[in-house]
Coordinates of C-alpha atoms in Angstrom, one line a residue:
M1 CA 0.1 -0.3 0.1
R2 CA 2.7 2.4 1.0
A3 CA 4.5 1.3 -2.6
A4 CA 1.0 2.1 -4.2
A5 CA 0.9 5.6 -2.7
T6 CA 4.2 6.2 -3.4
V7 CA 4.1 5.7 -7.2
E8 CA 0.6 7.9 -6.9
A9 CA 1.9 11.0 -5.9
P10 CA 4.0 11.8 -9.0
R11 CA 0.8 10.5 -11.2
R12 CA -1.1 13.2 -9.3
A13 CA 1.7 16.0 -9.3
R14 CA 2.0 15.5 -13.2
I15 CA -1.6 15.5 -13.4
D16 CA -1.6 18.9 -11.8
L17 CA 1.2 20.2 -13.7
R18 CA -0.8 19.5 -17.2
D19 CA -3.7 22.0 -15.8
P20 CA -2.8 25.1 -17.2
A21 CA -3.7 27.5 -13.7
W22 CA 0.1 27.2 -13.0
L23 CA 0.6 29.7 -15.8
L24 CA -0.9 32.3 -13.3
A25 CA 2.6 31.6 -11.3
P26 CA 4.6 33.9 -13.0
V27 CA 2.4 37.3 -12.8
L28 CA 1.6 36.2 -9.5
A29 CA 5.1 36.3 -8.4
F30 CA 5.3 39.3 -10.8
F31 CA 2.3 41.5 -9.1
A32 CA 3.7 40.4 -5.4
F33 CA 7.2 42.4 -6.1
F34 CA 5.9 45.4 -8.3
Y35 CA 2.0 46.0 -7.2
V36 CA 1.2 44.2 -3.8
V37 CA 4.3 45.0 -1.8
P38 CA 4.6 48.3 -2.6
L39 CA 1.2 49.2 -1.9
A40 CA 1.4 47.7 1.5
D41 CA 4.5 49.5 1.9
L42 CA 2.6 52.8 1.1
L43 CA -0.3 51.7 3.6
H44 CA 2.7 51.0 6.3
L45 CA 4.6 54.3 5.8
S46 CA 1.4 56.4 6.2
V47 CA 0.7 55.2 9.4
A48 CA 4.3 54.1 11.0
G49 CA 6.4 56.3 13.6
D50 CA 4.9 58.6 16.1
A51 CA 2.5 59.9 14.1
G52 CA -0.3 57.2 13.7
L53 CA -3.4 58.2 12.1
S54 CA -2.9 62.0 12.8
Y55 CA -1.4 62.2 9.1
Y56 CA -4.9 60.9 8.2
A57 CA -6.4 63.3 10.6
R58 CA -4.5 66.3 8.6
V59 CA -5.8 65.3 5.6
F60 CA -9.3 66.1 6.7
E61 CA -9.0 68.9 9.0
V62 CA -6.8 71.0 6.3
P63 CA -9.6 73.2 4.4
L64 CA -7.1 72.8 1.5
Y65 CA -7.1 68.8 1.2
R66 CA -10.9 68.3 2.4
E67 CA -12.1 70.9 -0.4
S68 CA -9.7 69.5 -3.2
L69 CA -10.8 65.8 -2.0
V70 CA -14.6 67.4 -2.6
R71 CA -13.8 69.2 -5.6
T72 CA -12.3 66.0 -7.5
F73 CA -15.3 64.0 -6.6
G74 CA -17.6 67.2 -8.1
I75 CA -15.5 67.3 -11.1
A76 CA -15.0 63.8 -11.6
A77 CA -18.9 63.4 -11.8
A78 CA -19.4 66.0 -13.8
V79 CA -17.2 64.2 -16.1
A80 CA -19.0 61.1 -16.1
A81 CA -22.1 63.0 -16.9
L82 CA -20.9 64.9 -19.7
C83 CA -19.6 61.6 -21.0
A84 CA -22.7 59.7 -20.9
L85 CA -24.4 62.9 -22.6
F86 CA -22.5 62.7 -25.4
G87 CA -21.2 59.0 -25.3
Y88 CA -24.2 57.4 -25.7
P89 CA -25.5 58.8 -28.9
T90 CA -22.1 58.5 -30.3
A91 CA -22.1 54.6 -29.6
L92 CA -25.7 54.4 -30.7
L93 CA -24.8 56.1 -34.0
I94 CA -21.7 53.5 -34.4
H95 CA -23.9 50.5 -33.6
R96 CA -26.1 51.3 -36.3
A97 CA -23.6 52.4 -39.1
R98 CA -22.7 49.8 -41.5
G99 CA -19.7 48.4 -43.5
T100 CA -16.8 51.4 -44.1
W101 CA -18.8 53.9 -42.0
K102 CA -18.7 52.0 -39.6
L103 CA -15.3 51.3 -39.6
V104 CA -14.5 55.0 -39.8
L105 CA -16.7 55.9 -36.9
T106 CA -14.8 53.4 -34.5
A107 CA -11.5 54.4 -35.5
A108 CA -12.5 58.1 -34.8
V109 CA -13.1 56.9 -31.3
V110 CA -10.2 54.8 -31.3
L111 CA -7.7 56.9 -32.5
P112 CA -7.7 59.7 -30.1
Y113 CA -8.2 57.0 -26.8
F114 CA -4.4 56.0 -27.5
I115 CA -3.2 59.1 -28.2
S116 CA -0.6 60.6 -25.0
V117 CA -3.3 62.5 -22.4
L118 CA -0.5 65.4 -22.6
I119 CA -0.8 65.7 -25.9
R120 CA -4.1 65.8 -26.0
T121 CA -4.1 68.4 -23.7
Y122 CA -1.4 70.6 -25.4
S123 CA -4.2 70.2 -28.3
W124 CA -7.1 71.6 -26.2
M125 CA -4.3 74.5 -24.8
V126 CA -4.1 75.7 -28.5
L127 CA -7.8 75.4 -29.4
L128 CA -9.3 77.3 -26.5
G129 CA -6.5 79.9 -26.0
R130 CA -7.0 83.6 -26.1
N131 CA -5.6 83.4 -29.8
G132 CA -7.0 79.9 -30.4
P133 CA -9.1 78.9 -33.4
I134 CA -12.3 79.3 -31.3
N135 CA -11.7 82.6 -30.2
K136 CA -10.7 83.6 -33.8
L137 CA -13.8 81.8 -35.2
L138 CA -16.1 83.8 -32.7
L139 CA -14.3 87.0 -33.3
S140 CA -14.7 86.8 -36.8
L141 CA -18.5 86.0 -36.6
G142 CA -18.7 89.3 -34.6
V143 CA -20.3 87.1 -31.7
V144 CA -17.8 88.4 -29.1
D145 CA -15.9 91.9 -29.5
A146 CA -12.6 90.5 -27.4
P147 CA -11.8 87.0 -26.8
L148 CA -13.4 85.0 -24.2
P149 CA -11.5 83.2 -21.1
L150 CA -11.9 80.0 -22.3
I151 CA -9.0 78.4 -20.8
F152 CA -7.9 78.5 -16.9
N153 CA -11.2 77.7 -15.5
R154 CA -13.4 75.0 -14.7
A155 CA -15.2 74.7 -18.0
S156 CA -11.8 74.0 -19.7
V157 CA -10.7 71.3 -17.3
L158 CA -14.2 69.4 -17.7
I159 CA -14.4 69.8 -21.6
S160 CA -10.6 68.4 -21.9
I161 CA -11.0 65.4 -19.4
G162 CA -14.4 64.6 -20.7
A163 CA -12.5 64.6 -24.0
V164 CA -10.2 62.4 -22.9
L165 CA -12.2 59.8 -21.5
L166 CA -14.9 59.9 -23.8
P167 CA -13.9 57.0 -26.1
L168 CA -14.2 54.8 -22.6
M169 CA -18.1 55.2 -22.6
V170 CA -18.6 54.9 -26.0
L171 CA -16.5 51.4 -26.2
T172 CA -18.4 50.6 -22.8
V173 CA -21.9 51.6 -24.4
G174 CA -20.8 50.3 -27.8
G175 CA -20.2 46.8 -25.6
S176 CA -23.5 46.6 -24.4
L177 CA -25.2 47.6 -27.8
A178 CA -23.6 44.7 -29.7
R179 CA -25.0 42.2 -27.1
I180 CA -28.8 43.3 -27.7
D181 CA -30.5 40.9 -30.3
P182 CA -31.4 42.9 -33.4
L183 CA -34.9 40.6 -33.6
V184 CA -35.9 42.3 -30.1
Q185 CA -35.9 45.8 -31.5
R186 CA -37.8 44.5 -34.8
A187 CA -40.1 42.7 -32.9
A188 CA -40.8 46.1 -30.9
T189 CA -41.6 48.0 -34.1
A190 CA -43.5 45.5 -35.6
S191 CA -45.9 46.3 -32.5
G192 CA -46.2 49.6 -33.3
A193 CA -44.1 50.9 -30.9
G194 CA -42.2 54.3 -32.4
P195 CA -38.5 54.9 -32.3
L196 CA -38.1 56.8 -29.2
A197 CA -40.8 54.1 -27.3
V198 CA -38.5 51.2 -28.7
F199 CA -35.2 53.3 -27.5
W200 CA -36.9 53.9 -23.8
R201 CA -38.5 50.5 -23.5
V202 CA -36.0 48.1 -25.3
L203 CA -32.4 49.6 -26.0
F204 CA -31.9 51.7 -22.7
P205 CA -32.8 48.7 -20.1
K206 CA -30.8 46.7 -21.9
T207 CA -27.9 49.1 -22.2
L208 CA -28.2 49.9 -18.5
P209 CA -25.5 48.3 -17.3
G210 CA -23.1 49.1 -19.7
L211 CA -24.0 52.6 -19.4
L212 CA -23.4 52.2 -15.9
A213 CA -20.2 50.7 -15.9
G214 CA -19.1 53.5 -18.5
L215 CA -19.8 56.2 -16.0
L216 CA -18.2 54.3 -13.0
L217 CA -14.8 53.7 -15.2
V218 CA -14.8 57.4 -16.7
F219 CA -15.6 58.9 -12.5
I220 CA -13.1 56.1 -11.9
S221 CA -10.6 57.4 -14.0
A222 CA -11.0 61.1 -13.4
L223 CA -10.3 61.0 -9.7
G224 CA -6.8 60.7 -10.2
F225 CA -6.4 63.1 -13.3
F226 CA -3.8 66.0 -12.5
I227 CA -2.1 66.1 -16.1
T228 CA -4.9 68.2 -17.1
P229 CA -6.0 70.2 -14.2
S230 CA -2.7 71.4 -13.9
L231 CA -2.1 72.5 -17.7
L232 CA -5.7 73.7 -18.0
G233 CA -7.0 74.9 -14.8
G234 CA -7.2 77.7 -12.6
P235 CA -6.2 78.1 -9.0
A236 CA -9.9 76.7 -7.6
D237 CA -9.8 73.8 -10.1
Q238 CA -6.9 71.9 -7.8
M239 CA -7.9 68.2 -7.9
F240 CA -6.5 65.9 -5.0
A241 CA -3.8 63.8 -7.2
M242 CA -1.8 67.5 -7.9
H243 CA -1.1 67.5 -4.4
I244 CA 0.8 64.1 -4.1
T245 CA 2.9 65.3 -7.2
Q246 CA 3.7 68.6 -6.1
Q247 CA 4.9 67.6 -2.8
A248 CA 6.7 64.3 -4.5
D249 CA 10.1 66.4 -4.7
F250 CA 9.5 67.0 -0.8
L251 CA 11.0 64.1 1.3
A252 CA 10.3 66.0 4.4
S253 CA 6.7 65.3 4.0
G254 CA 7.6 61.7 5.0
G255 CA 4.1 59.8 5.8
F256 CA 1.9 62.7 5.3
L257 CA 2.6 62.1 1.4
Q258 CA 1.6 58.2 1.8
S259 CA -1.4 59.3 3.6
L260 CA -2.7 61.7 0.7
A261 CA -2.4 58.6 -1.8
A262 CA -4.1 56.2 0.5
V263 CA -7.1 58.3 1.1
L264 CA -7.2 58.3 -2.7
L265 CA -6.8 55.0 -3.0
A266 CA -9.3 54.2 -0.3
V267 CA -11.7 56.6 -2.1
T268 CA -11.2 54.7 -5.8
L269 CA -11.3 51.6 -3.6
L270 CA -14.9 52.8 -2.2
V271 CA -16.5 53.7 -5.4
V272 CA -15.4 50.7 -6.8
A273 CA -17.0 48.4 -3.7
V274 CA -20.4 50.3 -4.1
A275 CA -20.3 49.8 -7.8
A276 CA -19.5 46.0 -7.7
R277 CA -22.7 45.6 -5.1
F278 CA -25.2 46.1 -7.8
L279 CA -22.7 45.6 -11.6
G280 CA -20.1 43.1 -10.3
L281 CA -16.7 43.6 -10.5
E282 CA -16.7 42.3 -13.9
F283 CA -17.4 46.1 -15.2
I284 CA -14.0 47.0 -14.5
W285 CA -12.7 44.8 -17.6
G286 CA -16.0 44.6 -19.5
G287 CA -17.3 41.0 -18.6
Q288 CA -20.6 40.5 -17.8
R289 CA -21.9 39.3 -14.6
A290 CA -22.8 35.7 -14.3
G291 CA -26.4 34.6 -13.0
R292 CA -29.3 36.8 -12.0
P293 CA -29.2 40.3 -11.4
L294 CA -28.8 41.1 -7.5
R295 CA -32.2 42.6 -7.3
D296 CA -33.9 39.2 -8.2
A297 CA -31.8 37.0 -6.2
A298 CA -33.4 37.6 -3.1
P299 CA -37.0 39.3 -3.2
G300 CA -37.3 39.5 0.2
R301 CA -40.8 40.6 1.8
L302 CA -40.9 43.9 0.1
A303 CA -40.7 42.5 -3.1
P304 CA -44.9 42.3 -3.6
W305 CA -45.0 45.8 -2.4
R306 CA -42.7 47.1 -5.0
R307 CA -43.7 45.1 -8.1
A308 CA -47.0 46.7 -7.2
V309 CA -45.9 50.1 -6.4
L310 CA -43.9 49.6 -10.0
G311 CA -46.8 48.8 -11.7
R312 CA -49.2 51.9 -10.7
A313 CA -46.4 54.1 -11.6
A314 CA -46.3 51.9 -15.1
D315 CA -50.0 52.6 -15.4
F316 CA -50.3 56.3 -14.4
V317 CA -47.1 57.6 -15.6
G318 CA -45.2 55.2 -17.9
W319 CA -47.3 54.2 -20.4
P320 CA -48.6 57.9 -21.3
L321 CA -45.4 58.9 -21.2
L322 CA -44.6 55.9 -23.9
R323 CA -47.3 56.9 -26.1
A324 CA -46.4 60.6 -25.6
L325 CA -43.0 59.4 -27.1
G326 CA -44.4 57.4 -30.0
A327 CA -46.3 60.6 -31.1
V328 CA -42.8 62.6 -31.2
P329 CA -41.6 62.5 -35.0
A330 CA -38.5 60.2 -35.3
W331 CA -36.6 62.9 -37.2
L332 CA -36.6 65.0 -33.9
G333 CA -34.9 62.1 -32.2
A334 CA -32.2 61.3 -34.9
L335 CA -31.5 64.9 -34.9
V336 CA -31.0 65.4 -31.2
S337 CA -29.1 62.4 -31.2
G338 CA -27.0 63.0 -34.3
A339 CA -26.0 66.5 -33.1
L340 CA -24.6 65.5 -29.8
A341 CA -22.7 62.3 -31.6
A342 CA -21.3 65.2 -34.1
V343 CA -20.3 67.5 -31.2
A344 CA -18.5 64.2 -29.5
F345 CA -16.3 63.7 -32.5
L346 CA -15.7 67.3 -33.0
A347 CA -14.3 67.1 -29.5
L348 CA -12.6 63.8 -30.1
L349 CA -10.4 65.1 -33.6
L350 CA -10.8 68.7 -33.8
P351 CA -7.7 68.9 -31.5
I352 CA -5.6 66.3 -33.6
A353 CA -6.3 67.8 -36.6
I354 CA -5.4 71.5 -34.7
A355 CA -2.3 69.8 -33.5
A356 CA -1.3 68.4 -36.7
L357 CA -1.5 72.0 -38.6
I358 CA 0.6 73.8 -36.0
S359 CA 3.1 71.1 -36.2
F360 CA 3.9 73.0 -39.6
S361 CA 4.1 76.2 -38.7
D362 CA 6.8 78.4 -38.9
S363 CA 5.9 80.6 -35.9
A364 CA 8.2 80.3 -32.9
Y365 CA 5.3 79.7 -30.4
M366 CA 2.1 78.0 -30.7
R367 CA -0.4 80.3 -33.4
F368 CA -3.2 79.3 -35.1
P369 CA -3.7 79.4 -37.9
P370 CA 0.0 79.5 -38.6
P371 CA 1.3 82.3 -40.5
A372 CA 3.5 80.4 -42.5
Y373 CA 3.8 76.7 -43.0
S374 CA 7.4 75.1 -42.8
L375 CA 9.4 71.8 -41.5
R376 CA 11.2 73.5 -39.2
W377 CA 9.9 72.1 -36.2
Y378 CA 10.3 68.6 -37.4
E379 CA 14.1 69.3 -38.5
K380 CA 14.3 70.6 -34.5
F381 CA 13.0 67.6 -33.6
L382 CA 15.0 64.9 -35.6
A383 CA 18.1 67.2 -35.3
D384 CA 18.3 67.9 -31.6
P385 CA 19.9 64.7 -29.8
A386 CA 18.1 65.7 -26.3
W387 CA 14.7 65.1 -28.1
M388 CA 16.3 62.4 -29.9
A389 CA 17.6 60.3 -26.7
S390 CA 14.4 60.5 -24.9
L391 CA 12.6 59.2 -27.7
G392 CA 15.1 56.3 -27.9
T393 CA 14.6 55.6 -24.1
S394 CA 10.7 55.5 -24.6
V395 CA 11.1 53.3 -27.4
A396 CA 13.5 50.7 -25.3
V397 CA 11.0 50.9 -22.0
G398 CA 8.3 50.6 -24.3
L399 CA 9.4 47.5 -26.3
L400 CA 10.7 46.0 -22.7
A401 CA 7.5 46.8 -21.2
A402 CA 5.7 45.0 -24.0
A403 CA 7.7 42.2 -24.0
L404 CA 7.2 41.6 -20.3
S405 CA 3.5 42.3 -20.4
V406 CA 2.9 40.2 -23.7
V407 CA 4.4 36.9 -21.9
L408 CA 3.0 37.6 -18.2
G409 CA -0.4 38.5 -19.6
T410 CA -0.3 35.8 -22.2
A411 CA 0.3 33.0 -19.6
A412 CA -2.3 34.3 -17.3
A413 CA -5.4 34.6 -20.0
F414 CA -4.3 30.8 -21.3
G415 CA -4.1 29.7 -17.5
L416 CA -7.4 31.6 -16.5
V417 CA -9.5 30.8 -19.8
R418 CA -8.0 26.6 -20.0
S419 CA -8.2 25.9 -16.5
S420 CA -10.5 24.4 -14.1
L421 CA -9.4 26.8 -11.7
R422 CA -11.7 28.1 -9.1
G423 CA -13.1 31.6 -8.5
K424 CA -12.1 32.8 -11.9
S425 CA -13.5 36.0 -11.8
A426 CA -11.9 36.8 -8.4
W427 CA -8.3 36.6 -10.0
M428 CA -9.6 38.4 -12.9
T429 CA -10.1 41.1 -10.7
F430 CA -7.1 40.9 -9.1
L431 CA -5.2 41.2 -12.2
V432 CA -7.0 43.7 -13.8
S433 CA -7.2 45.7 -10.7
P434 CA -4.0 48.3 -11.6
L435 CA -6.3 49.6 -14.0
I436 CA -8.3 51.5 -11.3
V437 CA -5.5 52.7 -9.1
P438 CA -4.6 55.9 -9.9
G439 CA -1.4 56.5 -11.6
V440 CA 0.1 58.9 -8.7
V441 CA -0.8 56.2 -5.9
L442 CA 1.0 53.4 -7.7
G443 CA 4.2 55.8 -9.0
L444 CA 4.7 57.2 -5.5
S445 CA 4.0 53.2 -3.9
L446 CA 6.9 52.3 -6.3
Y447 CA 9.4 54.8 -5.7
S448 CA 10.0 53.7 -2.0
L449 CA 10.7 50.2 -3.9
F450 CA 12.7 51.4 -6.4
L451 CA 15.1 53.7 -4.1
R452 CA 15.6 50.4 -2.1
A453 CA 16.4 48.4 -5.2
D454 CA 18.3 50.5 -7.0
L455 CA 16.1 50.6 -10.2
A456 CA 14.9 54.5 -10.0
G457 CA 16.3 55.6 -13.5
S458 CA 17.0 52.2 -15.0
I459 CA 15.3 50.9 -18.0
F460 CA 14.5 47.8 -17.0
G461 CA 13.0 49.3 -13.8
L462 CA 10.9 51.6 -15.4
A463 CA 9.6 49.0 -18.1
A464 CA 8.7 46.6 -15.0
A465 CA 6.7 49.8 -13.4
H466 CA 5.0 50.2 -17.2
A467 CA 4.0 46.5 -17.0
V468 CA 2.2 46.5 -14.1
G469 CA -0.4 48.8 -16.2
G470 CA 0.1 46.5 -19.4
I471 CA -0.5 43.1 -18.3
P472 CA -4.3 44.0 -17.7
L473 CA -4.0 45.4 -21.3
V474 CA -2.9 42.0 -22.5
L475 CA -5.1 39.9 -20.5
V476 CA -8.2 41.3 -21.5
I477 CA -7.4 41.0 -25.3
V478 CA -5.9 37.9 -25.4
A479 CA -8.2 36.2 -23.1
A480 CA -11.5 37.4 -25.5
S481 CA -9.1 35.9 -28.3
L482 CA -9.0 32.3 -26.5
Q483 CA -12.4 32.3 -25.8
A484 CA -13.3 32.7 -29.4
V485 CA -10.8 30.0 -30.1
D486 CA -12.5 26.3 -31.0
T487 CA -11.1 24.1 -28.5
R488 CA -11.8 21.3 -30.2
Q489 CA -8.8 21.9 -32.4
E490 CA -6.7 21.7 -29.6
Q491 CA -8.0 18.5 -28.1
A492 CA -7.6 16.8 -31.7
A493 CA -3.8 17.7 -31.8
A494 CA -3.7 16.7 -28.1
V495 CA -5.5 13.2 -29.0
H496 CA -3.0 12.6 -31.5
G497 CA -0.4 12.9 -29.3
A498 CA 0.7 16.5 -29.7
S499 CA 2.1 18.0 -26.3
P500 CA 0.6 21.0 -24.7
L501 CA 3.6 23.1 -25.7
R502 CA 3.3 21.7 -29.1
V503 CA -0.5 22.5 -29.2
F504 CA 0.1 25.7 -27.8
R505 CA 2.6 26.2 -30.5
F506 CA 0.8 24.9 -33.6
V507 CA -2.8 25.3 -33.0
T508 CA -3.7 27.8 -30.1
L509 CA -1.1 30.7 -30.5
P510 CA -2.0 31.1 -34.4
A511 CA -5.4 31.3 -33.9
I512 CA -5.1 34.1 -31.3
R513 CA -2.0 35.7 -33.2
P514 CA -4.4 39.0 -34.3
G515 CA -5.2 39.5 -30.4
V516 CA -1.8 38.9 -29.3
L517 CA -0.1 41.5 -31.9
A518 CA -3.0 43.9 -30.6
A519 CA -2.2 43.6 -27.2
S520 CA 1.3 43.9 -27.6
F521 CA 0.9 47.2 -29.7
F522 CA -1.4 48.6 -27.0
A523 CA 0.8 47.6 -24.3
F524 CA 3.7 49.5 -26.1
L525 CA 1.8 52.4 -26.2
H526 CA 0.7 52.4 -22.7
S527 CA 4.4 52.7 -21.9
F528 CA 5.3 55.0 -24.4
D529 CA 2.7 57.7 -23.6
D530 CA 3.3 57.4 -19.7
L531 CA 3.8 60.6 -17.9
V532 CA 2.9 59.9 -14.3
L533 CA 5.1 56.6 -13.3
S534 CA 7.8 58.1 -15.5
M535 CA 7.8 61.2 -13.1
F536 CA 8.3 59.1 -9.8
L537 CA 10.7 56.7 -11.1
S538 CA 13.2 58.0 -13.9
G539 CA 15.4 59.6 -11.5
A540 CA 17.9 62.4 -12.8
R541 CA 19.8 59.8 -15.0
M542 CA 17.0 59.2 -17.5
T543 CA 14.3 61.7 -19.5
T544 CA 11.4 59.9 -21.6
L545 CA 9.8 61.3 -24.1
P546 CA 6.5 62.4 -22.3
L547 CA 9.1 63.8 -19.3
R548 CA 10.5 65.7 -22.0
L549 CA 7.3 66.9 -23.5
W550 CA 5.8 67.9 -20.1
G551 CA 8.6 70.3 -19.7
N552 CA 8.2 71.7 -22.5
V553 CA 4.6 72.3 -22.5
N554 CA 5.2 73.9 -19.0
Y555 CA 8.0 76.2 -20.0
K556 CA 8.2 77.2 -23.7
L557 CA 4.9 76.2 -25.4
D558 CA 6.5 75.7 -29.1
P559 CA 5.0 73.5 -31.6
V560 CA 7.7 70.6 -30.9
P561 CA 4.7 68.6 -29.2
A562 CA 2.7 68.9 -32.2
V563 CA 5.2 67.4 -33.9
V564 CA 5.6 64.7 -31.9
A565 CA 1.4 64.4 -31.5
T566 CA 1.3 64.1 -35.4
F567 CA 4.1 61.3 -35.2
E568 CA 2.0 59.5 -32.8
V569 CA -1.0 59.5 -34.4
G570 CA 0.7 58.3 -37.7
L571 CA 2.2 55.1 -35.4
I572 CA -1.2 54.3 -34.1
V573 CA -2.7 54.6 -37.6
A574 CA -0.1 52.1 -38.7
G575 CA -0.8 50.2 -35.6
L576 CA -4.6 50.0 -36.0
F577 CA -3.9 49.0 -39.5
L578 CA -1.6 46.2 -39.3
A579 CA -3.3 44.6 -36.3
R580 CA -6.4 45.1 -38.5
S581 CA -4.9 43.2 -41.5
A582 CA -3.7 40.6 -39.2
W583 CA -7.2 40.0 -38.0
A584 CA -8.6 39.9 -41.2
A585 CA -6.0 37.5 -42.6
R586 CA -7.1 35.0 -39.8
Q587 CA -11.2 35.6 -40.9
P588 CA -12.7 32.6 -42.9
H589 CA -13.5 33.7 -46.5

């Protein structure tokens, strides 16, 4: 019996090793060192020493920080509302488009989303400036007699942050629209319902989870903004994350700086926890909540009363409202929806077009329209050793970060999708959680670790930090690609004697190659455009391209950032084209 048990133990070990769940081990080890330990260290430093919890008390007692936190909530909520107002009609327009037109509209949303936040903010500085195109248009039309103060105020902050995060809302709502069975809408129309009634009764209820997820993602993302309010806001528009970056250079701030970051992290996680109560944590990565909605899971004693109230409300309010909506002409609803979508596309694309034109300006500073056109700023950018060194550094860091993200993220995706691991949703939530952690919090938490490990100012250290945010992108994209692969092909190869490695190499990998290529490209862009982590971790020895752009936008305001913006747009267009070509090549003809 003992011999049999001895023989059986290695056999069980071999069977366990064949379960792809072990592929999660590398990414979990990576996250433990570069994500979990730094955040735990940040929380420890915020309460270490004799100060205890006094730093937290100071955050809420000092009016500067307390008011800034409240202001941040207000700005984030306003931005989320703006994105919902303009993003929903935009997603609806894309959903109803067909053929090439749908592809063009989708690209118009996706393209700005992957352009650096700093570059898009720079474009808004040009657009809203005293001598910008909007003021010049209003003056030429005689609407105003003097340029309007469109910059350094709350409106410019809301508009610019809203334009940056608008694609997030459009893509999230678009995912909900894509999952609706078109037969449901046709049945409602055939029953005599008008277009607005169909929207209110069919489309809106089915897309409400996606809309709420978009609102929450935009709100959470806006909580950690500091680049846009720093450049476009006034003294009364300071957001909470700005205090962390402003004090990061002062070591004397000690644990108080960590307490500021901990408060921002706690607020973000609190919002996520409340959202998860109704939507599930799947809203973070665009997944669907399994099982019945929460409100139907446990009706309780109040459910009959609630149903009765809702039924009466439908009889006395709902149905008359639906009949009134049915009487509204369809062209009026289409006109309003189309106008909102047109404004959204204008906000997404106009700053990019303005920046492209300024890049060819002959003027010594930002000026629109350019007095003359030339290539002087392209020549300056390409001939300046400092700019070229920064570009080379960003490319090197981006390539290494993309490699780390793809290797670890693909392995994790395979371990989650193909294994029998329990609690996959919880593991997925943990692995994509860096997407909701504000960049200033992650950067500050890594700063102490990098100092102790002598990683500050190193290419590998910065690439590893960027990979913390790149891995979730790769994981989501590759996991979706894996779920679309027919597992019977993998099983057939395994039955014929192929090892798991050969099955992956010759069957699975070719099937998911378009997703891996797209994930690699997005992971590279995530690193290439990063400014926040670079500010904390680059040190004095290394200057990335976003860091040099940050200094230029703050102190020079010449057209060189417009040159970089034009180069980046070309890079993204080429990357999207290659990704689409690779995907099309895999589709059956």
